[in-house]
PDB file of C-alpha atoms in Angstrom:
ATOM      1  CA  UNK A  20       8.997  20.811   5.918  1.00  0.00           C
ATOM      2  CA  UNK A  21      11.343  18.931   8.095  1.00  0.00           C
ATOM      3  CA  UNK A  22       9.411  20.228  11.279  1.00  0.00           C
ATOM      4  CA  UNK A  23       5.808  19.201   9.557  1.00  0.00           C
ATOM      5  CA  UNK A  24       7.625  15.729   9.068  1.00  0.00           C
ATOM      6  CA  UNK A  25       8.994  15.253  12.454  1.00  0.00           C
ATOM      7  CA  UNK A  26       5.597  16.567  14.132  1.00  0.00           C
ATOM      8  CA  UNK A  27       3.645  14.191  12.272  1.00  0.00           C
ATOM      9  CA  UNK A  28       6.057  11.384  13.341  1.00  0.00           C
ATOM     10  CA  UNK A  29       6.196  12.442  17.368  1.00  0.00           C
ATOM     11  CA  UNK A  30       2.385  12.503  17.634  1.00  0.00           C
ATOM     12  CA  UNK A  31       2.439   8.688  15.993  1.00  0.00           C
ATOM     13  CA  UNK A  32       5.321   7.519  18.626  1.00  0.00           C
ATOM     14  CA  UNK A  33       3.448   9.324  21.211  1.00  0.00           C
ATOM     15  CA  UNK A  34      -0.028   7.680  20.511  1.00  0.00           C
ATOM     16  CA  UNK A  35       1.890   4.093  20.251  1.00  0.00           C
ATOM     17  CA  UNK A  36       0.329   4.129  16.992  1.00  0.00           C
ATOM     18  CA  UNK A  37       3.664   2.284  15.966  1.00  0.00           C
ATOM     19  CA  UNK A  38       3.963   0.075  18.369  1.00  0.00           C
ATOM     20  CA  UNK A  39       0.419  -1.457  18.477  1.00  0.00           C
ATOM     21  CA  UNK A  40       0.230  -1.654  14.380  1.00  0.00           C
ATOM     22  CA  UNK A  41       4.130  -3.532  14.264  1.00  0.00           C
ATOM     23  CA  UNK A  42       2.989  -5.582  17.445  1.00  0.00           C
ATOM     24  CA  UNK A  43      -0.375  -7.107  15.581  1.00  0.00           C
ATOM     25  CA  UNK A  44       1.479  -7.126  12.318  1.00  0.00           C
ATOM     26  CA  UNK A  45       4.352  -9.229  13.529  1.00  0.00           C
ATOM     27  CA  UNK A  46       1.514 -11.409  15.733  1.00  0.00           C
ATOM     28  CA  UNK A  47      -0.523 -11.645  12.432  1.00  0.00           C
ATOM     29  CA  UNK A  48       2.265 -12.539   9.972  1.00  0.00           C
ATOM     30  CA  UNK A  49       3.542 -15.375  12.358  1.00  0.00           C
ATOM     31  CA  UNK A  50       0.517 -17.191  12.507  1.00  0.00           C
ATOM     32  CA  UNK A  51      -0.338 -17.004   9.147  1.00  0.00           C
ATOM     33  CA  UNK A  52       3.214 -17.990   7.613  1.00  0.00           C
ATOM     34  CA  UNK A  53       2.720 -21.132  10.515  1.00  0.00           C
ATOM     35  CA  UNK A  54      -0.950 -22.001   9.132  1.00  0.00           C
ATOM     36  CA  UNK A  55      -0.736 -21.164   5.526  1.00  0.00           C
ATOM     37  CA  UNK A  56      -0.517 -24.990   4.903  1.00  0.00           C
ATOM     38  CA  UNK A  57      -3.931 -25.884   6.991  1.00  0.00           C
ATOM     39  CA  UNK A  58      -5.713 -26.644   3.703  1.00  0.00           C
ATOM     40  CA  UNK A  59      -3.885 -29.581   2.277  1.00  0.00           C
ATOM     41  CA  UNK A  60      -3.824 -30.736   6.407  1.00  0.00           C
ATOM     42  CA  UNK A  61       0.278 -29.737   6.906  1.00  0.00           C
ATOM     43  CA  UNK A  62       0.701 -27.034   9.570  1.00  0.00           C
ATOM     44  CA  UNK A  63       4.310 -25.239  10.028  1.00  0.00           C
ATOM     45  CA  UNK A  64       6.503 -23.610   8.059  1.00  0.00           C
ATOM     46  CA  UNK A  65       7.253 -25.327   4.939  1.00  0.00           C
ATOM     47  CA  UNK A  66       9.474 -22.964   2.414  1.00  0.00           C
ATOM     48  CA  UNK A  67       9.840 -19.682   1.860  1.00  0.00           C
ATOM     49  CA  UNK A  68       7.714 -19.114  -1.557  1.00  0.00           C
ATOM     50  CA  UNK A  69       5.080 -20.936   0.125  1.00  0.00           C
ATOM     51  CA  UNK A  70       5.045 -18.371   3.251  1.00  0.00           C
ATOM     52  CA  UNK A  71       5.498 -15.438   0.988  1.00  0.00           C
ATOM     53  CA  UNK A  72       2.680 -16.342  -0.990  1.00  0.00           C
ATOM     54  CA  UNK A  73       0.251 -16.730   2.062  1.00  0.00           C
ATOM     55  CA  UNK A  74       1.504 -12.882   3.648  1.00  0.00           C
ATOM     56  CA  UNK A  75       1.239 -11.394   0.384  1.00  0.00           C
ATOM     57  CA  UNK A  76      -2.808 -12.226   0.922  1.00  0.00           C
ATOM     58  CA  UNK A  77      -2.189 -10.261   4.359  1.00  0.00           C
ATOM     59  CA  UNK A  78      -0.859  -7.613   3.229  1.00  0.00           C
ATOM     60  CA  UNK A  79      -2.822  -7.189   0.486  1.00  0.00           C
ATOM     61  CA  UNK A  80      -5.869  -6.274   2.887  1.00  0.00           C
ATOM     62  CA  UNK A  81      -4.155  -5.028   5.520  1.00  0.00           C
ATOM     63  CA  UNK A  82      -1.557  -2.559   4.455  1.00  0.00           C
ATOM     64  CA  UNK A  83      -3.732  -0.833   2.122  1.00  0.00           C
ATOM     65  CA  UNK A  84      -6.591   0.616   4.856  1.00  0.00           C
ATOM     66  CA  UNK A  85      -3.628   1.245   7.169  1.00  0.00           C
ATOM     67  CA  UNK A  86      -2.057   3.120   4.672  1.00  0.00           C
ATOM     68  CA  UNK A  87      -5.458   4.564   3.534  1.00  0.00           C
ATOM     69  CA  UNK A  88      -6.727   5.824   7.337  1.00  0.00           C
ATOM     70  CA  UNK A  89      -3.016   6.922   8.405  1.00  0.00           C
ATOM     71  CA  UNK A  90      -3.461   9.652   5.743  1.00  0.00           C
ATOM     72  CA  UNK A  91      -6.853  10.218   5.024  1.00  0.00           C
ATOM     73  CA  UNK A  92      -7.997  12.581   7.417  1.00  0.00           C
ATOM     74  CA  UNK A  93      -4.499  15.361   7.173  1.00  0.00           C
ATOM     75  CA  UNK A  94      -6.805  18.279   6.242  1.00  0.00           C
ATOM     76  CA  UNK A  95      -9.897  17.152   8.659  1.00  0.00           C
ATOM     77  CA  UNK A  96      -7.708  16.795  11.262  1.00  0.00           C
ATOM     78  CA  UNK A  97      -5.640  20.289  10.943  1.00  0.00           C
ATOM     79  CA  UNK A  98      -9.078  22.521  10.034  1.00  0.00           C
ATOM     80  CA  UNK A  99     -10.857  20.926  13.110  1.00  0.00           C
ATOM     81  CA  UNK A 100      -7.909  21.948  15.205  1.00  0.00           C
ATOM     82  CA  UNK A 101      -7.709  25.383  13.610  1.00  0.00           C
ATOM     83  CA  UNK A 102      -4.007  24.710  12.380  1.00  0.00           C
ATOM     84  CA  UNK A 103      -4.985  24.400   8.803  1.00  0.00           C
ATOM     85  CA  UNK A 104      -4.630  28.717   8.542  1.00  0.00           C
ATOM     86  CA  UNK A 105      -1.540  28.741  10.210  1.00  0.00           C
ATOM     87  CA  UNK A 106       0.033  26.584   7.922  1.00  0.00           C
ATOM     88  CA  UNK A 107      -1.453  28.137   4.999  1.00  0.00           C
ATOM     89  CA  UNK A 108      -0.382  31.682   6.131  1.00  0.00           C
ATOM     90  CA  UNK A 109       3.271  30.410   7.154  1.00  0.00           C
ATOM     91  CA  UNK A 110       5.927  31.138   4.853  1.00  0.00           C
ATOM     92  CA  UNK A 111       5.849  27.194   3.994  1.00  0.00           C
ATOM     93  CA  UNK A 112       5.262  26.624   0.583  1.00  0.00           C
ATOM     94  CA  UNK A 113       2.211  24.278  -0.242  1.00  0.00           C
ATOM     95  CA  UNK A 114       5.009  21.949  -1.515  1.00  0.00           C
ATOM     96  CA  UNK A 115       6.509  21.943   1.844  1.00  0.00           C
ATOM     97  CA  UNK A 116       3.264  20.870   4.041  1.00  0.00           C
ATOM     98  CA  UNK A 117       1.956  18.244   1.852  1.00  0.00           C
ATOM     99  CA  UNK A 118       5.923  16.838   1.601  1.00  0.00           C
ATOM    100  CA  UNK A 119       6.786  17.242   5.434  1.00  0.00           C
ATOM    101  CA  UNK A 120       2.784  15.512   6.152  1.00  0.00           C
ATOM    102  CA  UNK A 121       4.023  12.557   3.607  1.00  0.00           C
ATOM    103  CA  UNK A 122       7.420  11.901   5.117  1.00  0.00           C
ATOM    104  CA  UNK A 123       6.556  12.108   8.932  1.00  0.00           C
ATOM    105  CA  UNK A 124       3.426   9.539   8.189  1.00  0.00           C
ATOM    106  CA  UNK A 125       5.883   7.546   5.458  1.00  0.00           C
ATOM    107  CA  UNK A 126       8.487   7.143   8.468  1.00  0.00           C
ATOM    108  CA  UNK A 127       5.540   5.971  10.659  1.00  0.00           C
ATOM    109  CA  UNK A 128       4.103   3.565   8.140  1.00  0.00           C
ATOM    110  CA  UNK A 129       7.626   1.616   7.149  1.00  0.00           C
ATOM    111  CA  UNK A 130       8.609   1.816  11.173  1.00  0.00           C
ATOM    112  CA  UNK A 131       5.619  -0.191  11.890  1.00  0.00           C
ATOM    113  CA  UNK A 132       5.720  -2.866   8.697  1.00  0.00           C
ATOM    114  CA  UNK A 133       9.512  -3.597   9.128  1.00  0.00           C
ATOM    115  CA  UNK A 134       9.175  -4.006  12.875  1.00  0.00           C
ATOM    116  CA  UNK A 135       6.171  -6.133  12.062  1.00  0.00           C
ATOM    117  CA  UNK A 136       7.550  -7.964   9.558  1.00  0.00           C
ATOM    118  CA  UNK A 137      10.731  -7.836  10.837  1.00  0.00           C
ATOM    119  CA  UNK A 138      10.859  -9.467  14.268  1.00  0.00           C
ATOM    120  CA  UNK A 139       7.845 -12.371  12.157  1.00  0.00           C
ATOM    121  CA  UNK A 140      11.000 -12.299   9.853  1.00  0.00           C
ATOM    122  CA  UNK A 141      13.738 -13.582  12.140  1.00  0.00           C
ATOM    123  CA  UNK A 142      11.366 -16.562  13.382  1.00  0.00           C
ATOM    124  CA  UNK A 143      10.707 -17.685   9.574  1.00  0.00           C
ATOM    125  CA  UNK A 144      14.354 -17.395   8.555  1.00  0.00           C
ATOM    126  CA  UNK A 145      15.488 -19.301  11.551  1.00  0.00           C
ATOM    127  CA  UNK A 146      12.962 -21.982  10.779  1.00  0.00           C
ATOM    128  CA  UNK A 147      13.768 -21.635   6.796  1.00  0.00           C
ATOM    129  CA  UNK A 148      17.289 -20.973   6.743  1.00  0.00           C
ATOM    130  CA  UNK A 149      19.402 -18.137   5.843  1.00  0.00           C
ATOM    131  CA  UNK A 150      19.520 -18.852   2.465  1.00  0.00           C
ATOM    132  CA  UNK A 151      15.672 -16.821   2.317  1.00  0.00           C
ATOM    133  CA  UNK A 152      17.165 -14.343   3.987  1.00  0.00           C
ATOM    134  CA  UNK A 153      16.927 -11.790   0.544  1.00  0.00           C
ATOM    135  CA  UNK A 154      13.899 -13.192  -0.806  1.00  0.00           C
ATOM    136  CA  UNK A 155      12.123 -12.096   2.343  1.00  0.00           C
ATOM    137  CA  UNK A 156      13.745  -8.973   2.305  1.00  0.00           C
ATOM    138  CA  UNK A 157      12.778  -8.053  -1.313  1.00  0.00           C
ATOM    139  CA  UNK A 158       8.909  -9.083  -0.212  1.00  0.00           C
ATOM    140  CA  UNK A 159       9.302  -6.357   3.159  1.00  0.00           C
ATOM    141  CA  UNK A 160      10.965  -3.674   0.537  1.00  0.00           C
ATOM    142  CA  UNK A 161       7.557  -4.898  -2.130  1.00  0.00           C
ATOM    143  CA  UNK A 162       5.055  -4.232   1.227  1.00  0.00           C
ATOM    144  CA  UNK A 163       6.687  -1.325   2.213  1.00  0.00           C
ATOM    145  CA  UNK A 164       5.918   0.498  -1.545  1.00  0.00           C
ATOM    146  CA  UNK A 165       2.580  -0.954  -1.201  1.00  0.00           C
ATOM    147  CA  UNK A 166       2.189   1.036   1.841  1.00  0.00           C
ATOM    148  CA  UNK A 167       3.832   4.225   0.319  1.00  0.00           C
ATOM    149  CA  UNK A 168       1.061   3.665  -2.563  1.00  0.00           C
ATOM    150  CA  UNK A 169      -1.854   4.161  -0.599  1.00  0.00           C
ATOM    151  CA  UNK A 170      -0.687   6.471   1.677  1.00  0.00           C
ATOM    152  CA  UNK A 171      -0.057   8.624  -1.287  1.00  0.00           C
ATOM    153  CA  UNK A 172      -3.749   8.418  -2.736  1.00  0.00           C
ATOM    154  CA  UNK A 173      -5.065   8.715   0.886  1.00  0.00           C
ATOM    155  CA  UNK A 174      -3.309  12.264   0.407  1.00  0.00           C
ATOM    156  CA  UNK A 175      -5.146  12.915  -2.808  1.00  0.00           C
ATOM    157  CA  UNK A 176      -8.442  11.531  -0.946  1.00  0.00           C
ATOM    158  CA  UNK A 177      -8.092  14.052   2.058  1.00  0.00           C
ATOM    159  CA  UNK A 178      -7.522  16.977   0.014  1.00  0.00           C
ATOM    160  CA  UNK A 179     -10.751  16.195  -2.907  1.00  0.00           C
ATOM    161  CA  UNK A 180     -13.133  15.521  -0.111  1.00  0.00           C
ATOM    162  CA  UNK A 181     -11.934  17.645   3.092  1.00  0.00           C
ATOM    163  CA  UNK A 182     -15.756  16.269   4.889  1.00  0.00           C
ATOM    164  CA  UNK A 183     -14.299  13.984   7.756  1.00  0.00           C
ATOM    165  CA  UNK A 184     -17.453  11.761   6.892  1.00  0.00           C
ATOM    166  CA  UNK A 185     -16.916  11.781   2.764  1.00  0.00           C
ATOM    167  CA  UNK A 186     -13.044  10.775   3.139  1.00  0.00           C
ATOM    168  CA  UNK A 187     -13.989   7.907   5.394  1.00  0.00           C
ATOM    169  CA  UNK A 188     -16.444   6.468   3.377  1.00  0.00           C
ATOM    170  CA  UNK A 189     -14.159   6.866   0.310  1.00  0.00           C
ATOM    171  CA  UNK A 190     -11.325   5.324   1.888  1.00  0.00           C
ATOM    172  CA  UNK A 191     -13.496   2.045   2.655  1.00  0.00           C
ATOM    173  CA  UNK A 192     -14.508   2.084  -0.824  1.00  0.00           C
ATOM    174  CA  UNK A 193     -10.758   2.452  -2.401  1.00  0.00           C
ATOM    175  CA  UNK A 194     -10.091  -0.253  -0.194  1.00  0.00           C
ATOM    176  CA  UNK A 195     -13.031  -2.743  -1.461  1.00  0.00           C
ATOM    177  CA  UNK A 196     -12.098  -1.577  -5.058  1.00  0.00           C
ATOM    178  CA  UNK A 197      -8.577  -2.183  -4.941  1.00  0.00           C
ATOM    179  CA  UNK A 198      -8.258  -4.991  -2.650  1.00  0.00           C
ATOM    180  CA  UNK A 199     -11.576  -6.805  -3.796  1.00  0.00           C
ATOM    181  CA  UNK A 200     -13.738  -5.689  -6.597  1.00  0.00           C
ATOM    182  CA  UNK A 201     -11.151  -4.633  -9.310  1.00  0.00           C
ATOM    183  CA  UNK A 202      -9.867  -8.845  -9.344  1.00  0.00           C
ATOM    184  CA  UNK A 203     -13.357  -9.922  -9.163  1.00  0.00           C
ATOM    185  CA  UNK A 204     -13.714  -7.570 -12.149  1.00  0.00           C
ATOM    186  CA  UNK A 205     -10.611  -9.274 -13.973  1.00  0.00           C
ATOM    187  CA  UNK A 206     -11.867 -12.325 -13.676  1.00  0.00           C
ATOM    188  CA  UNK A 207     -15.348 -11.900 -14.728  1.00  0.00           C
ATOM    189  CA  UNK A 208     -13.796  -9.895 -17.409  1.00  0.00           C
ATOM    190  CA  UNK A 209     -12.312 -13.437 -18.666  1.00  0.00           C
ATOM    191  CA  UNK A 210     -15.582 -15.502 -18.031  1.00  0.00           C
ATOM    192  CA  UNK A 211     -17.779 -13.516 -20.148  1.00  0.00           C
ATOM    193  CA  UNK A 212     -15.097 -12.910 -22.718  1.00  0.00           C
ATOM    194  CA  UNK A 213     -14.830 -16.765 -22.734  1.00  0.00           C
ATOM    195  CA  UNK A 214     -10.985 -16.415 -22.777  1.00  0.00           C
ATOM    196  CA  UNK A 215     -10.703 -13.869 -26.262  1.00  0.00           C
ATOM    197  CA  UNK A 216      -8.909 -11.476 -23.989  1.00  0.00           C
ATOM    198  CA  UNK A 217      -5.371 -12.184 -24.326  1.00  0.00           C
ATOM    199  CA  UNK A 218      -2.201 -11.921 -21.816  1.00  0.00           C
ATOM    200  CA  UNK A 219      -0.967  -9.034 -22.947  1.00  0.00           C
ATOM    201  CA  UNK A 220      -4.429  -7.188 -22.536  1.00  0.00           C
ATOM    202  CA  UNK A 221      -5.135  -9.152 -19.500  1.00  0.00           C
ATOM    203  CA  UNK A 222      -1.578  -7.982 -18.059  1.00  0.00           C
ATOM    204  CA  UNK A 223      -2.008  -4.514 -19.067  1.00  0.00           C
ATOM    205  CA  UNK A 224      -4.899  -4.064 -16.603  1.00  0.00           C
ATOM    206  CA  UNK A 225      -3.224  -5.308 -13.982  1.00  0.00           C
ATOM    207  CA  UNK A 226      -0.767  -2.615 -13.511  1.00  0.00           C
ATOM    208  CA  UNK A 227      -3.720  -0.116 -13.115  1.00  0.00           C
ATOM    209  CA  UNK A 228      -4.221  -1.743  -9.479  1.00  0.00           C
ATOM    210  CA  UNK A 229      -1.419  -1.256  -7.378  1.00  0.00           C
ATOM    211  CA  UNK A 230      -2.392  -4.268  -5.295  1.00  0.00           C
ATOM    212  CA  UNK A 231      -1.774  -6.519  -8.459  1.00  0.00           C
ATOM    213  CA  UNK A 232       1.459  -4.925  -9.231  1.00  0.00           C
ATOM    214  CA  UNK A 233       2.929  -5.827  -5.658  1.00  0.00           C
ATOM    215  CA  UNK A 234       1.107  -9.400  -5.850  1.00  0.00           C
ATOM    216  CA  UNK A 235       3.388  -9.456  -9.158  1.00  0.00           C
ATOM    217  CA  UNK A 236       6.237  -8.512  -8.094  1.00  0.00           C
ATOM    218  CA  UNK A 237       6.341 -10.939  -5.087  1.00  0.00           C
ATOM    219  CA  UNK A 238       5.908 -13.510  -7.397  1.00  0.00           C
ATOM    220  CA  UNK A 239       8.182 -13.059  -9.450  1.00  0.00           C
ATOM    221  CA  UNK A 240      10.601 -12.727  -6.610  1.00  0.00           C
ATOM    222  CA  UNK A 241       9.932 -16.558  -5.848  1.00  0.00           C
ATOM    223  CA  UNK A 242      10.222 -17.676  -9.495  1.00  0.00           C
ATOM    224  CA  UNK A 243       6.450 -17.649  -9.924  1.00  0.00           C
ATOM    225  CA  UNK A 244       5.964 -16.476 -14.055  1.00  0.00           C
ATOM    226  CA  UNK A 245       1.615 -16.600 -13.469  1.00  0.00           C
ATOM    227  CA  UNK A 246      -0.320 -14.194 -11.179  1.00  0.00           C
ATOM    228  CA  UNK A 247      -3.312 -15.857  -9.857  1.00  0.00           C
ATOM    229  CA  UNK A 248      -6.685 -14.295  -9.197  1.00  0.00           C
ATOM    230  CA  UNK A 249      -9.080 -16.236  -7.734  1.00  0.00           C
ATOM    231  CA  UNK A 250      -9.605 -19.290  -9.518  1.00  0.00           C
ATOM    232  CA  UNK A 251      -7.790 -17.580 -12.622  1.00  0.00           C
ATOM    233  CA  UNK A 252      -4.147 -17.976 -13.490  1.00  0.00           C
ATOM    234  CA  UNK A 253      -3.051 -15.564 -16.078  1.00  0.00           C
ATOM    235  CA  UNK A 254       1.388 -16.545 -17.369  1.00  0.00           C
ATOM    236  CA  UNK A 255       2.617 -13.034 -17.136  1.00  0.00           C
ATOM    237  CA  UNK A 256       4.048 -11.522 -20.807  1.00  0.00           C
ATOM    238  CA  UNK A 257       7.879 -10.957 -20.829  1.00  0.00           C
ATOM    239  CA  UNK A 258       7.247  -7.097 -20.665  1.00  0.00           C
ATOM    240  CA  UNK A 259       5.591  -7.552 -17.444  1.00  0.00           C
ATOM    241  CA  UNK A 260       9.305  -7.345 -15.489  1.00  0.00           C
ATOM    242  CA  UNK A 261      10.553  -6.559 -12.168  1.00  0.00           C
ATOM    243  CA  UNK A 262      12.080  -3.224 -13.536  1.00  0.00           C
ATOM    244  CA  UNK A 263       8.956  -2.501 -14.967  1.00  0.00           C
ATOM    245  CA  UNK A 264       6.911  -3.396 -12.447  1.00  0.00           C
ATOM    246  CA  UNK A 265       9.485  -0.543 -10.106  1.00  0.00           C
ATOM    247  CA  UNK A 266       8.892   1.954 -12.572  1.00  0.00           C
ATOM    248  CA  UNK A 267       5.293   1.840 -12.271  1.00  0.00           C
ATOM    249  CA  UNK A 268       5.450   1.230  -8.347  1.00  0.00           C
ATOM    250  CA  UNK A 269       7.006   4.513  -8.359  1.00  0.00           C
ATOM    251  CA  UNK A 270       4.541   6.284 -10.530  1.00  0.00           C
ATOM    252  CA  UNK A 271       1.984   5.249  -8.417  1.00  0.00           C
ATOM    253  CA  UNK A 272       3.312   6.921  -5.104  1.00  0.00           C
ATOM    254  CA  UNK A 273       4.355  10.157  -7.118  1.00  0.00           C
ATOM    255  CA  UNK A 274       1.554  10.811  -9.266  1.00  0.00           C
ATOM    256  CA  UNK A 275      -1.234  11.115  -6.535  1.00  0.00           C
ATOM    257  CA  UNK A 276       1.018  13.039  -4.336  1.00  0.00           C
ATOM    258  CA  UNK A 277       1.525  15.273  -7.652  1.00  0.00           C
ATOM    259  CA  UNK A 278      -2.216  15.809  -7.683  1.00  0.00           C
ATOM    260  CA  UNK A 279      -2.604  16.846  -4.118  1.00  0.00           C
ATOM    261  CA  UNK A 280       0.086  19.250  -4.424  1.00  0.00           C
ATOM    262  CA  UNK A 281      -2.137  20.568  -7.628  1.00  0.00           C
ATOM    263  CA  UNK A 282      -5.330  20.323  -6.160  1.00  0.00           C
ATOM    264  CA  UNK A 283      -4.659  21.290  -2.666  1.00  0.00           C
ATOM    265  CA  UNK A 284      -3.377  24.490  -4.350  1.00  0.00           C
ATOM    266  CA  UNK A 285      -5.673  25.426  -6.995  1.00  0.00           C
ATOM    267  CA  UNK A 286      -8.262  24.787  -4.054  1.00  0.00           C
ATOM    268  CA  UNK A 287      -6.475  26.999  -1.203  1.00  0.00           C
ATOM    269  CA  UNK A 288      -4.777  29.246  -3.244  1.00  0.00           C
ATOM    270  CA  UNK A 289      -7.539  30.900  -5.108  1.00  0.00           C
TER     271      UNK A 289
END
């Protein structure tokens, strides 16, 4: 496992993969964070829960297809080099592959969005003061998760359609649904509903998207008690906690690494 891991990890550093993703992230979150006042004609940075709410748009749509094309092509990529048999006929476990595959890319994903984040980080705080020092750090530790999501169901993607061209296509789609359509589905939910669906209904749904759980929990992290979608602003339900919201951040990155485990064996293994 630990050699899968660290393989997975050297071919990442070696292709600058890293580098390049942290680079544009950091370039990305900078300007963003400088221009997320534009509309209302004030440019600069202006407060912390303003710039947090302008990245978490960013990372919203761009974390999720990294995550999603980091991961989605593990089995592809290892039957087109003719490795996929060795591993299989190794005394690894199946356990052992898909783990050692889901740390090396893991380490790979959170290098690149803390560096990114990170050095964009030390401009804002400078500018903002180092009183937002942990409020920006709970918002890198919320996109981080967010990343560890959707690498996790780019596993279970690879492994249900192994066709190079099928996960590709799939992954694009997850993204659109996730990142787009499901919101756009919320709030047309509420427009031809006329309003009869309540918070707690309303609320419910959202922690079936991991995208709306993270857009949640960031604000919340800046005192923000409604979630807004669009043109829709929904007061979150006292259930709808930060410890809650954890618990189900976690379930999301276990259970679809669960189901590759289950799948990749009942499909290899038989």
């Amino acid at each position: 496992m630990k050699a899968v891991a660290q393989k997975e990890l050297s071919d990442k550093l070696k292709s600058r993969w890293v580098v390049v993703i942290a680079a544009g992230f950091a370039l990305f979150t900078v300007v963003i964070s400088y221009f997320s006042g534009a509309t209302s004609g004030v440019a600069g940075l202006r407060s912390m829960d303003a710039t947090i709410a302008s990245l978490t748009s960013l990372v919203t749509y761009f974390i999720p297809i990294l995550a999603l094309t980091l991961g989605g092509g593990i089995i592809a990529d290892e039957r087109d080099k003719g490795t996929l048999e060795i591993y299989l006929s190794s005394p690894m476990s199946i356990g052992e592959f898909i783990t050692g595959k889901f740390l090396g890319l893991a380490v790979a994903l959170v290098l690149s969005t803390t560096a990114g984040l990170g050095i964009a980080g030390i401009v804002i705080i400078i500018k903002l003061g180092f009183s937002t020092v942990l409020t920006y750090l709970l918002f890198v530790l919320n996109s981080v998760f967010l990343g560890l999501i959707f690498l996790s169901v780019s596993f279970l993607v690879s492994i249900l359609f192994s066709d190079r061209a099928r996960v590709i296509a799939f992954t694009i789609f997850l993204w659109l649904f996730f990142a787009v359509l499901y919101d756009l589905g919320l709030v047309g939910l509420l427009i031809i509903t006329k309003g009869v669906v309540g918070n707690e209904v309303f609320s419910a749904l959202l922690v079936l998207n991991p995208v709306d759980v993270y857009r949640v929990l960031n604000f919340l992290s800046i005192g923000e008690l409604r979630v807004f979608l669009g043109l829709a602003a929904v007061e979150l339900p006292g259930y709808m906690n930060t410890p809650v919201l954890w618990v189900i951040t976690l379930l999301w990155v276990v259970m679809p690494l669960y189901l590759s485990y289950y799948f990749f064996k009942k499909r290899y293994l038989i």
